[in-house]
Amino acid sequence: MLLIGSHVGFTKDEELLGSVKEALSYGENTFMFYTGAPQNTLRREINNNLTEEALKLMEENNIDKTKVIVHAPYIINLANTEKYDFAVSFLKNECKRVEALGMKYLVLHPGSHVGLGKEVGIKNIINGLNEVLVDTNITILLETMAGKGTELGITISEIKEIIEGINYQNIGVCLDTCHLNDSGVDIKDFDKYLEDFDKEIGIKYIKCIHVNDSKNELNSHKDRHENIGFGTIGFDNLINVIYNDKLKDIPKILETPYVNKIPPYKYEIDMIKEKKFDKELLNKLN
Ligand code: ZN
Ligand code: FE
Ligand code: FE
């Protein structure tokens, strides 16, 4: 079954319940959220009543909570020493929050070495992840990055190096099609990439796919997401990823930009379900 969703909000008033309602309003059967603002680490305590109501609503709508994705704030950086201690303690706490919400997966940007060099950066990421994973059942998914600045976790070999350093089983990978394109992986040849990934790391590590088009050319190292079908990757290539036989039960999550302040997800998901590109979509929303 196609598992398709998008990034949805997590508001102060409704928390997870609001996230579920928003996902349902777009016709989604899975979704992804941050447990607070994506760009900061301020986190309120979880309201258990809202969580209970949300989980009930998910059950009624056949949304599998073990496939729902939580995303860690993107300022968390395990690779650089300066913010390392904070990153570790924040992630430990975030894992507890994810658990309290009933979820299983936490997506994390591996980090940026900010001048320390690749080797040291990767060592820091490994140490940090081991410190976090030792006392949680949450699975952390390393997101493949575009290669902006000093980002790490760009190539298969970097991801492999990190995973090989982890002493625990609860580690996985989240592919992001925009990031792959910007890092130099042609999504036209996605099957070849999957083959390589399987040989080097193992396809079973892939637990989530961020499906985004890209505003930039192959290998641009930029990371700017575009609406499905309107970027350099193109609709058909993204459809091939979404409906890839080897990734059948893996949640596909859209992180595409709002159009004129309107969330595009319902419309993009309609296109995906029909496998038919509407080149007028952006004009309609504008
Ligand atoms: Zn991400
Ligand atoms: Fe992403
Ligand atoms: Fe991105």
mmCIF file of C-alpha atoms in Angstrom, residues 67-259:
data_model
loop_
_atom_site.group_PDB
_atom_site.id
_atom_site.type_symbol
_atom_site.label_atom_id
_atom_site.label_comp_id
_atom_site.label_asym_id
_atom_site.label_seq_id
_atom_site.Cartn_x
_atom_site.Cartn_y
_atom_site.Cartn_z
ATOM 1 C CA LYS A 67 5.281 4.581 10.381
ATOM 2 C CA VAL A 68 4.745 8.173 11.439
ATOM 3 C CA ILE A 69 7.921 10.266 11.411
ATOM 4 C CA VAL A 70 9.185 12.831 13.906
ATOM 5 C CA HIS A 71 11.867 15.240 12.693
ATOM 6 C CA ALA A 72 14.512 16.627 15.057
ATOM 7 C CA PRO A 73 15.130 20.380 14.837
ATOM 8 C CA TYR A 74 17.638 21.117 12.105
ATOM 9 C CA ILE A 75 19.931 23.235 14.276
ATOM 10 C CA ILE A 76 20.953 20.142 16.249
ATOM 11 C CA ASN A 77 24.583 19.428 15.330
ATOM 12 C CA LEU A 78 26.395 16.357 16.644
ATOM 13 C CA ALA A 79 29.378 16.849 14.335
ATOM 14 C CA ASN A 80 30.816 19.996 15.865
ATOM 15 C CA THR A 81 32.270 20.038 19.387
ATOM 16 C CA GLU A 82 30.878 23.432 20.279
ATOM 17 C CA LYS A 83 27.238 22.375 20.457
ATOM 18 C CA TYR A 84 27.879 18.684 20.994
ATOM 19 C CA ASP A 85 26.858 18.353 24.659
ATOM 20 C CA PHE A 86 23.684 20.296 24.074
ATOM 21 C CA ALA A 87 22.873 18.216 21.005
ATOM 22 C CA VAL A 88 23.304 14.947 22.900
ATOM 23 C CA SER A 89 21.171 15.973 25.859
ATOM 24 C CA PHE A 90 18.513 17.490 23.603
ATOM 25 C CA LEU A 91 18.320 14.302 21.520
ATOM 26 C CA LYS A 92 18.076 12.107 24.614
ATOM 27 C CA ASN A 93 15.142 14.184 25.748
ATOM 28 C CA GLU A 94 13.610 14.282 22.275
ATOM 29 C CA CYS A 95 13.663 10.480 22.123
ATOM 30 C CA LYS A 96 11.630 10.437 25.332
ATOM 31 C CA ARG A 97 9.127 12.849 23.803
ATOM 32 C CA VAL A 98 8.852 10.728 20.651
ATOM 33 C CA GLU A 99 8.205 7.719 22.859
ATOM 34 C CA ALA A 100 5.581 9.584 24.878
ATOM 35 C CA LEU A 101 3.835 10.398 21.605
ATOM 36 C CA GLY A 102 3.744 6.708 20.676
ATOM 37 C CA MET A 103 6.065 7.025 17.675
ATOM 38 C CA LYS A 104 9.128 5.047 16.674
ATOM 39 C CA TYR A 105 11.193 7.049 14.178
ATOM 40 C CA LEU A 106 13.165 10.265 14.642
ATOM 41 C CA VAL A 107 14.806 11.801 11.546
ATOM 42 C CA LEU A 108 18.063 13.642 12.153
ATOM 43 C CA HIS A 109 20.359 15.687 9.940
ATOM 44 C CA PRO A 110 23.737 14.087 10.718
ATOM 45 C CA GLY A 111 25.462 17.452 11.209
ATOM 46 C CA SER A 112 28.051 19.882 9.835
ATOM 47 C CA HIS A 113 31.695 19.764 10.889
ATOM 48 C CA VAL A 114 32.103 23.558 10.617
ATOM 49 C CA GLY A 115 35.847 23.457 10.010
ATOM 50 C CA LEU A 116 36.801 20.450 12.148
ATOM 51 C CA GLY A 117 37.147 18.312 9.037
ATOM 52 C CA LYS A 118 35.203 15.350 7.804
ATOM 53 C CA GLU A 119 36.961 12.699 9.847
ATOM 54 C CA VAL A 120 36.552 14.393 13.220
ATOM 55 C CA GLY A 121 32.999 15.410 12.360
ATOM 56 C CA ILE A 122 31.984 11.841 11.568
ATOM 57 C CA LYS A 123 33.653 10.575 14.736
ATOM 58 C CA ASN A 124 31.667 13.103 16.769
ATOM 59 C CA ILE A 125 28.417 12.045 15.098
ATOM 60 C CA ILE A 126 29.115 8.389 15.876
ATOM 61 C CA ASN A 127 29.968 9.088 19.519
ATOM 62 C CA GLY A 128 26.911 11.287 19.949
ATOM 63 C CA LEU A 129 24.562 8.758 18.412
ATOM 64 C CA ASN A 130 25.939 5.978 20.582
ATOM 65 C CA GLU A 131 25.397 8.123 23.673
ATOM 66 C CA VAL A 132 21.792 8.760 22.670
ATOM 67 C CA LEU A 133 20.891 5.298 21.389
ATOM 68 C CA VAL A 134 22.183 3.434 24.433
ATOM 69 C CA ASP A 135 19.052 4.141 26.437
ATOM 70 C CA THR A 136 16.183 4.468 23.991
ATOM 71 C CA ASN A 137 14.061 2.222 21.786
ATOM 72 C CA ILE A 138 13.503 5.031 19.287
ATOM 73 C CA THR A 139 15.164 4.474 15.923
ATOM 74 C CA ILE A 140 17.127 7.464 14.686
ATOM 75 C CA LEU A 141 17.072 7.886 10.905
ATOM 76 C CA LEU A 142 20.045 9.703 9.376
ATOM 77 C CA GLU A 143 18.896 11.926 6.549
ATOM 78 C CA THR A 144 21.037 12.008 3.398
ATOM 79 C CA MET A 145 22.170 15.613 2.941
ATOM 80 C CA ALA A 146 22.676 17.909 -0.060
ATOM 81 C CA GLY A 147 26.250 18.845 0.777
ATOM 82 C CA LYS A 148 25.633 22.471 1.661
ATOM 83 C CA GLY A 149 28.560 24.088 3.503
ATOM 84 C CA THR A 150 30.298 21.498 5.670
ATOM 85 C CA GLU A 151 27.379 19.065 5.923
ATOM 86 C CA LEU A 152 28.157 15.406 6.535
ATOM 87 C CA GLY A 153 26.148 12.348 5.566
ATOM 88 C CA ILE A 154 26.063 13.178 1.865
ATOM 89 C CA THR A 155 27.387 10.082 0.130
ATOM 90 C CA ILE A 156 26.644 6.392 0.612
ATOM 91 C CA SER A 157 30.160 5.931 1.970
ATOM 92 C CA GLU A 158 29.726 8.651 4.627
ATOM 93 C CA ILE A 159 26.405 7.217 5.772
ATOM 94 C CA LYS A 160 27.956 3.768 5.807
ATOM 95 C CA GLU A 161 30.878 4.966 7.911
ATOM 96 C CA ILE A 162 28.505 6.440 10.494
ATOM 97 C CA ILE A 163 26.309 3.336 10.647
ATOM 98 C CA GLU A 164 29.298 1.053 11.022
ATOM 99 C CA GLY A 165 30.331 3.027 14.094
ATOM 100 C CA ILE A 166 26.966 2.589 15.820
ATOM 101 C CA ASN A 167 26.811 -0.100 18.502
ATOM 102 C CA TYR A 168 23.023 -0.440 18.469
ATOM 103 C CA GLN A 169 20.367 -1.770 16.122
ATOM 104 C CA ASN A 170 18.053 1.232 16.295
ATOM 105 C CA ILE A 171 19.648 3.208 13.485
ATOM 106 C CA GLY A 172 18.298 3.757 9.981
ATOM 107 C CA VAL A 173 18.320 6.105 7.003
ATOM 108 C CA CYS A 174 15.922 8.653 5.502
ATOM 109 C CA LEU A 175 16.540 9.409 1.822
ATOM 110 C CA ASP A 176 15.627 12.885 0.551
ATOM 111 C CA THR A 177 15.240 13.134 -3.233
ATOM 112 C CA CYS A 178 16.053 16.867 -3.341
ATOM 113 C CA HIS A 179 19.153 16.334 -1.238
ATOM 114 C CA LEU A 180 20.204 13.366 -3.395
ATOM 115 C CA ASN A 181 19.839 15.439 -6.565
ATOM 116 C CA ASP A 182 21.755 18.351 -5.085
ATOM 117 C CA SER A 183 24.475 15.994 -3.845
ATOM 118 C CA GLY A 184 24.999 14.617 -7.354
ATOM 119 C CA VAL A 185 22.727 11.564 -7.496
ATOM 120 C CA ASP A 186 20.620 11.633 -10.665
ATOM 121 C CA ILE A 187 17.111 10.519 -9.660
ATOM 122 C CA LYS A 188 16.683 9.306 -13.256
ATOM 123 C CA ASP A 189 19.039 6.521 -12.188
ATOM 124 C CA PHE A 190 17.440 5.974 -8.781
ATOM 125 C CA ASP A 191 17.376 2.186 -9.244
ATOM 126 C CA LYS A 192 21.131 2.199 -9.683
ATOM 127 C CA TYR A 193 21.500 4.290 -6.504
ATOM 128 C CA LEU A 194 19.316 1.826 -4.578
ATOM 129 C CA GLU A 195 21.429 -1.048 -5.855
ATOM 130 C CA ASP A 196 24.601 0.665 -4.658
ATOM 131 C CA PHE A 197 22.961 1.530 -1.343
ATOM 132 C CA ASP A 198 21.885 -2.062 -0.894
ATOM 133 C CA LYS A 199 25.351 -3.389 -1.663
ATOM 134 C CA GLU A 200 27.125 -0.952 0.661
ATOM 135 C CA ILE A 201 24.680 -0.453 3.541
ATOM 136 C CA GLY A 202 21.607 -2.618 3.026
ATOM 137 C CA ILE A 203 18.220 -1.515 1.774
ATOM 138 C CA LYS A 204 16.580 -2.566 5.040
ATOM 139 C CA TYR A 205 18.089 0.513 6.707
ATOM 140 C CA ILE A 206 15.879 2.812 4.604
ATOM 141 C CA LYS A 207 12.815 3.629 6.736
ATOM 142 C CA CYS A 208 11.586 6.909 5.246
ATOM 143 C CA ILE A 209 11.775 8.862 1.979
ATOM 144 C CA HIS A 210 11.456 12.630 1.779
ATOM 145 C CA VAL A 211 9.976 13.242 -1.643
ATOM 146 C CA ASN A 212 10.811 16.717 -2.901
ATOM 147 C CA ASP A 213 11.610 18.208 -6.257
ATOM 148 C CA SER A 214 14.640 20.515 -6.386
ATOM 149 C CA LYS A 215 15.017 24.151 -7.431
ATOM 150 C CA ASN A 216 18.626 23.507 -8.377
ATOM 151 C CA GLU A 217 20.681 21.482 -10.823
ATOM 152 C CA LEU A 218 22.188 18.082 -10.186
ATOM 153 C CA ASN A 219 25.241 18.376 -7.898
ATOM 154 C CA SER A 220 24.493 22.012 -6.953
ATOM 155 C CA HIS A 221 24.984 21.402 -3.189
ATOM 156 C CA LYS A 222 22.144 23.828 -2.452
ATOM 157 C CA ASP A 223 19.125 22.172 -0.751
ATOM 158 C CA ARG A 224 16.137 24.198 -1.889
ATOM 159 C CA HIS A 225 12.978 22.123 -2.220
ATOM 160 C CA GLU A 226 10.539 22.588 -5.106
ATOM 161 C CA ASN A 227 6.950 21.417 -5.594
ATOM 162 C CA ILE A 228 6.497 17.951 -7.093
ATOM 163 C CA GLY A 229 7.056 18.070 -10.842
ATOM 164 C CA PHE A 230 8.077 21.726 -10.959
ATOM 165 C CA GLY A 231 11.795 21.317 -10.366
ATOM 166 C CA THR A 232 14.852 19.814 -11.977
ATOM 167 C CA ILE A 233 14.022 16.212 -10.956
ATOM 168 C CA GLY A 234 10.625 16.098 -12.604
ATOM 169 C CA PHE A 235 7.318 14.352 -11.955
ATOM 170 C CA ASP A 236 8.007 11.001 -13.638
ATOM 171 C CA ASN A 237 11.310 10.475 -11.867
ATOM 172 C CA LEU A 238 9.674 11.189 -8.500
ATOM 173 C CA ILE A 239 6.776 8.840 -9.317
ATOM 174 C CA ASN A 240 9.342 6.114 -9.971
ATOM 175 C CA VAL A 241 10.767 6.632 -6.494
ATOM 176 C CA ILE A 242 7.356 6.760 -4.828
ATOM 177 C CA TYR A 243 6.100 3.575 -6.477
ATOM 178 C CA ASN A 244 9.409 1.694 -6.374
ATOM 179 C CA ASP A 245 8.721 -1.964 -5.594
ATOM 180 C CA LYS A 246 11.645 -2.212 -3.215
ATOM 181 C CA LEU A 247 10.340 0.643 -1.061
ATOM 182 C CA LYS A 248 6.707 -0.437 -0.884
ATOM 183 C CA ASP A 249 5.898 -0.122 2.809
ATOM 184 C CA ILE A 250 8.147 2.829 3.478
ATOM 185 C CA PRO A 251 6.494 6.167 4.262
ATOM 186 C CA LYS A 252 6.955 8.857 1.589
ATOM 187 C CA ILE A 253 6.865 12.356 3.043
ATOM 188 C CA LEU A 254 6.513 15.636 1.110
ATOM 189 C CA GLU A 255 8.447 18.669 2.363
ATOM 190 C CA THR A 256 7.611 20.893 -0.582
ATOM 191 C CA PRO A 257 7.142 24.655 -0.206
ATOM 192 C CA TYR A 258 3.824 26.384 0.424
ATOM 193 C CA VAL A 259 2.431 28.187 -2.613
#
